[in-house]
C-alpha positions as CSV (number, residue, x, y, z in Angstrom):
1,X,12.1,17.5,7.2
2,X,9.7,15.5,6.0
3,X,11.7,11.9,7.1
4,X,9.4,9.0,5.9
5,X,8.5,7.3,8.9
6,X,7.7,4.4,7.3
7,X,11.7,3.7,7.1
8,X,14.8,3.5,10.4
9,X,15.2,6.6,11.1
10,X,19.6,7.5,12.4
11,X,20.7,10.8,14.4
12,X,24.3,11.1,14.3
13,X,25.3,12.8,17.4
14,X,28.8,13.8,19.3
15,X,30.4,15.1,22.0
16,X,32.9,16.7,22.3
17,X,34.7,15.7,25.7
18,X,37.0,16.6,28.3
19,X,35.5,14.7,30.6
20,X,33.4,11.7,31.8
21,X,29.7,12.3,31.3
22,X,26.7,10.6,31.3
23,X,24.9,10.9,27.8
24,X,21.3,10.1,27.3
25,X,18.5,11.3,23.9
26,X,14.9,12.8,24.9
27,X,11.9,13.3,22.8
28,X,9.6,16.5,22.7
29,X,6.8,13.9,22.9
30,X,5.9,12.7,26.2
31,X,3.5,9.8,24.8
32,X,6.1,8.4,22.9
33,X,8.6,6.0,25.3
34,X,11.6,6.7,23.8
35,X,13.5,3.4,25.4
36,X,10.5,1.4,23.4
37,X,11.1,2.6,20.2
38,X,14.7,2.9,19.7
39,X,17.2,0.5,18.3
40,X,20.3,1.9,20.1
41,X,20.7,2.7,23.7
42,X,19.5,5.9,24.6
43,X,21.7,6.5,27.8
44,X,25.4,6.0,28.4
45,X,28.4,6.9,29.8
46,X,31.5,8.9,27.4
47,X,34.9,8.6,29.0
48,X,37.5,10.9,26.1
49,X,38.9,9.2,23.9
50,X,42.1,9.8,21.5
51,X,39.6,11.4,19.3
52,X,37.8,15.5,20.3
53,X,34.3,14.2,19.7
54,X,33.0,10.5,20.7
55,X,30.0,10.0,19.3
56,X,26.7,8.7,20.4
57,X,24.0,7.5,17.4
58,X,20.5,7.3,17.9
59,X,18.5,5.0,16.1
60,X,14.7,4.6,15.4
61,X,12.6,1.9,14.5
62,X,9.8,2.5,11.8
63,X,6.9,2.8,12.1
64,X,7.6,4.3,15.3
65,X,6.9,8.0,14.8
66,X,4.4,9.1,14.2
67,X,3.0,11.2,11.1
68,X,2.9,14.3,10.1
69,X,4.7,15.6,13.4
70,X,7.1,17.9,14.1
71,X,9.1,16.1,16.8
72,X,12.1,17.1,19.1
73,X,15.1,15.4,20.1
74,X,17.4,15.8,22.0
75,X,21.4,14.7,23.8
76,X,22.7,15.6,26.9
77,X,25.4,14.6,28.6
78,X,26.7,16.6,32.0
79,X,25.0,20.7,31.5
80,X,25.8,20.8,28.1
81,X,22.6,19.5,25.7
82,X,21.7,20.6,21.3
83,X,18.2,20.4,20.2
84,X,16.9,18.7,16.5
85,X,13.9,19.7,15.1
86,X,12.7,16.4,13.2
87,X,9.6,16.5,10.5
88,X,8.1,13.7,9.5
89,X,6.3,12.5,6.4
90,X,2.2,11.1,5.7
91,X,0.7,10.0,2.6
92,X,-1.1,11.9,0.5
93,X,-4.5,13.3,1.8
94,X,-7.8,14.0,1.2
95,X,-8.4,12.5,-1.9
96,X,-11.1,10.1,-3.5
97,X,-11.1,6.5,-5.9
98,X,-13.4,6.7,-8.7
99,X,-14.3,4.4,-10.8
100,X,-17.0,3.7,-13.5
101,X,-18.8,1.9,-15.2
102,X,-20.1,0.2,-11.6
103,X,-21.3,-2.6,-13.0
104,X,-19.6,-4.8,-16.5
105,X,-18.7,-7.9,-18.2
106,X,-15.8,-9.9,-18.1
107,X,-13.0,-9.2,-20.0
108,X,-15.5,-7.1,-22.3
109,X,-16.5,-3.9,-20.2
110,X,-13.6,-1.3,-20.2
111,X,-13.6,0.2,-16.4
112,X,-12.6,3.5,-15.7
113,X,-9.7,4.4,-13.1
114,X,-9.5,8.3,-11.2
115,X,-8.2,9.3,-8.6
116,X,-9.4,13.0,-7.9
117,X,-7.9,15.7,-5.0
118,X,-5.4,14.3,-3.7
119,X,-2.9,16.4,-1.9
120,X,0.7,16.6,-0.9
121,X,3.5,19.5,-0.1
122,X,6.0,16.1,-1.4
123,X,5.5,16.2,-5.3
124,X,5.1,14.4,-7.3
125,X,2.4,12.3,-7.0
126,X,2.5,8.3,-8.4
127,X,-1.0,6.6,-8.7
128,X,-0.8,2.7,-8.5
129,X,-4.1,1.0,-10.0
130,X,-5.4,-2.8,-9.1
131,X,-7.4,-5.1,-8.1
132,X,-7.9,-7.7,-5.5
133,X,-7.9,-12.2,-6.7
134,X,-11.1,-13.4,-5.8
135,X,-9.2,-16.9,-5.3
136,X,-6.5,-15.6,-3.4
137,X,-7.8,-11.7,-2.5
138,X,-4.0,-10.8,-3.3
139,X,-3.5,-7.1,-4.9
140,X,-3.2,-7.5,-9.2
141,X,-1.2,-3.9,-10.6
142,X,-2.8,-2.8,-14.5
143,X,-0.7,0.1,-14.2
144,X,1.8,0.7,-11.6
145,X,3.3,3.7,-10.3
146,X,2.7,6.5,-12.4
147,X,1.9,10.3,-12.1
148,X,-1.3,9.9,-14.7
149,X,-3.7,9.8,-12.4
150,X,-6.4,8.0,-14.6
151,X,-6.2,4.6,-16.6
152,X,-8.8,2.7,-18.0
153,X,-8.8,-2.0,-17.9
154,X,-11.0,-4.7,-18.7
155,X,-10.9,-7.0,-15.9
156,X,-12.4,-10.6,-14.4
157,X,-15.1,-11.2,-13.3
158,X,-16.1,-10.7,-9.3
159,X,-16.7,-13.4,-7.0
160,X,-19.5,-15.7,-7.6
161,X,-20.4,-16.7,-4.6
162,X,-20.7,-12.8,-3.5
163,X,-23.1,-11.3,-6.3
164,X,-20.2,-11.4,-8.9
165,X,-18.5,-8.6,-6.8
166,X,-14.8,-7.3,-7.8
167,X,-12.8,-5.3,-5.8
168,X,-11.0,-2.2,-7.1
169,X,-7.5,-0.9,-5.9
170,X,-5.5,2.4,-5.6
171,X,-2.6,3.4,-3.6
172,X,-0.9,7.3,-4.2
173,X,2.3,7.5,-3.4
174,X,4.7,11.0,-2.6
175,X,8.0,12.0,-3.9
176,X,9.2,10.9,-0.5
177,X,7.4,7.3,-0.5
178,X,4.9,8.3,1.2
179,X,1.7,5.5,0.6
180,X,-2.5,5.2,1.5
181,X,-3.3,2.2,2.4
182,X,-4.4,0.2,0.0
183,X,-7.7,1.8,-1.1
184,X,-10.5,-0.1,-2.0
185,X,-13.9,0.3,-4.5
186,X,-15.9,-2.1,-5.2
187,X,-17.6,-2.8,-8.3
188,X,-19.7,-5.2,-10.2
189,X,-18.4,-7.9,-13.1
190,X,-20.4,-10.9,-14.5
191,X,-18.6,-13.6,-15.7
192,X,-19.5,-15.0,-19.7
193,X,-19.9,-18.2,-21.0
194,X,-16.2,-19.9,-22.3
195,X,-16.8,-19.2,-26.2
196,X,-17.1,-15.6,-25.3
197,X,-14.5,-16.0,-22.4
198,X,-11.8,-16.9,-25.1
199,X,-12.9,-14.3,-27.8
200,X,-12.1,-12.1,-25.5
201,X,-9.2,-13.4,-24.2
202,X,-7.7,-13.3,-27.6
203,X,-8.2,-9.8,-28.1
204,X,-6.9,-8.5,-25.0
205,X,-3.9,-10.4,-25.9
206,X,-3.5,-9.0,-29.4
207,X,-3.6,-5.9,-27.4
208,X,-0.5,-5.9,-25.8
209,X,1.6,-3.1,-26.9
210,X,4.7,-4.3,-25.4
211,X,5.3,-1.9,-22.4
212,X,5.7,-2.8,-19.2
213,X,2.3,-1.9,-17.8
214,X,1.0,-3.7,-20.7
215,X,2.5,-6.3,-20.2
216,X,1.1,-6.4,-16.1
217,X,-2.0,-5.9,-17.0
218,X,-2.5,-8.9,-19.6
219,X,-0.8,-11.3,-17.7
220,X,-3.1,-10.4,-14.1
221,X,-6.4,-10.0,-16.1
222,X,-6.1,-12.9,-18.3
223,X,-4.3,-15.1,-14.9
224,X,-6.9,-14.0,-13.3
225,X,-9.9,-15.3,-15.2
226,X,-8.9,-18.5,-15.8
227,X,-8.4,-19.1,-13.0
228,X,-11.9,-18.2,-12.1
229,X,-13.7,-20.2,-9.5
230,X,-16.9,-21.7,-10.9
231,X,-19.2,-22.2,-8.2
232,X,-22.3,-23.1,-10.2
233,X,-22.1,-27.0,-9.1
234,X,-21.3,-26.4,-5.0
235,X,-23.8,-27.5,-2.9
236,X,-25.1,-25.0,0.3
237,X,-22.9,-24.5,1.8
238,X,-23.9,-22.5,5.1
239,X,-26.4,-26.0,5.8
240,X,-23.1,-27.6,5.6
241,X,-21.9,-25.0,8.2
242,X,-19.2,-23.8,5.6
243,X,-17.5,-21.0,3.7
244,X,-19.5,-20.3,0.3
245,X,-17.3,-21.5,-2.1
246,X,-14.5,-19.1,-2.9
247,X,-10.7,-21.3,-3.8
248,X,-11.6,-24.7,-5.2
249,X,-15.1,-25.1,-8.2
250,X,-17.4,-27.0,-6.8
251,X,-16.9,-26.8,-2.9
252,X,-17.3,-25.5,0.1
253,X,-14.9,-23.5,2.3
254,X,-13.7,-24.2,5.3
255,X,-15.7,-25.0,8.6
256,X,-17.6,-22.4,10.7
257,X,-16.9,-21.5,13.9
258,X,-19.3,-22.7,16.4
């Protein structure tokens, strides 16, 4: 029960044979083509062997079965058949991602993350909080998977070319590994001048506690702040039919399509 469909699935079958037969796997959901989602044969001629039981297993590729579904798999061989009901797991449901305040200053304001009212049968739930790098758009973790549904962190400045917007992130996991998509909460984090940035960076480094999460937090926030792009000297990118300044200081992005 509650199989994680994000991982490959194997069903073990065997037939007690006294004569050759045509064996076949079937699935109850008519919208699924077993031939397309299986990574092994779904039909095969079985012949008696020295072993009493002849194996005929079925493997399903990851991500092919619907989530939160009840499916019946049947193995037939001649007039004989047997079935197995499989229920699939799904990501946690019906929650909220709250971030306060929604406006602040880089490396100074303490932003409070909160995951509220998430539900799943497979407890305990785990939560992972982070933010997206303005330059690479990769997800940087401020607190890795934890049963605590809240945390707080200082953050780097948002995108200068996009009104200082910064995408903060949340993922929720159940005990079987099913997870929500990356959830985004947009806030505005204003940059500070160079002197203030150096002072705040020093304070952040000095707050390091030695824990794994503290290490990730300091490394990701400090590196994102130091790698921020200064676009104040960039030309009018739209007039040049170029994307906004984002990844390199003082330079526009790629050419816009015609």
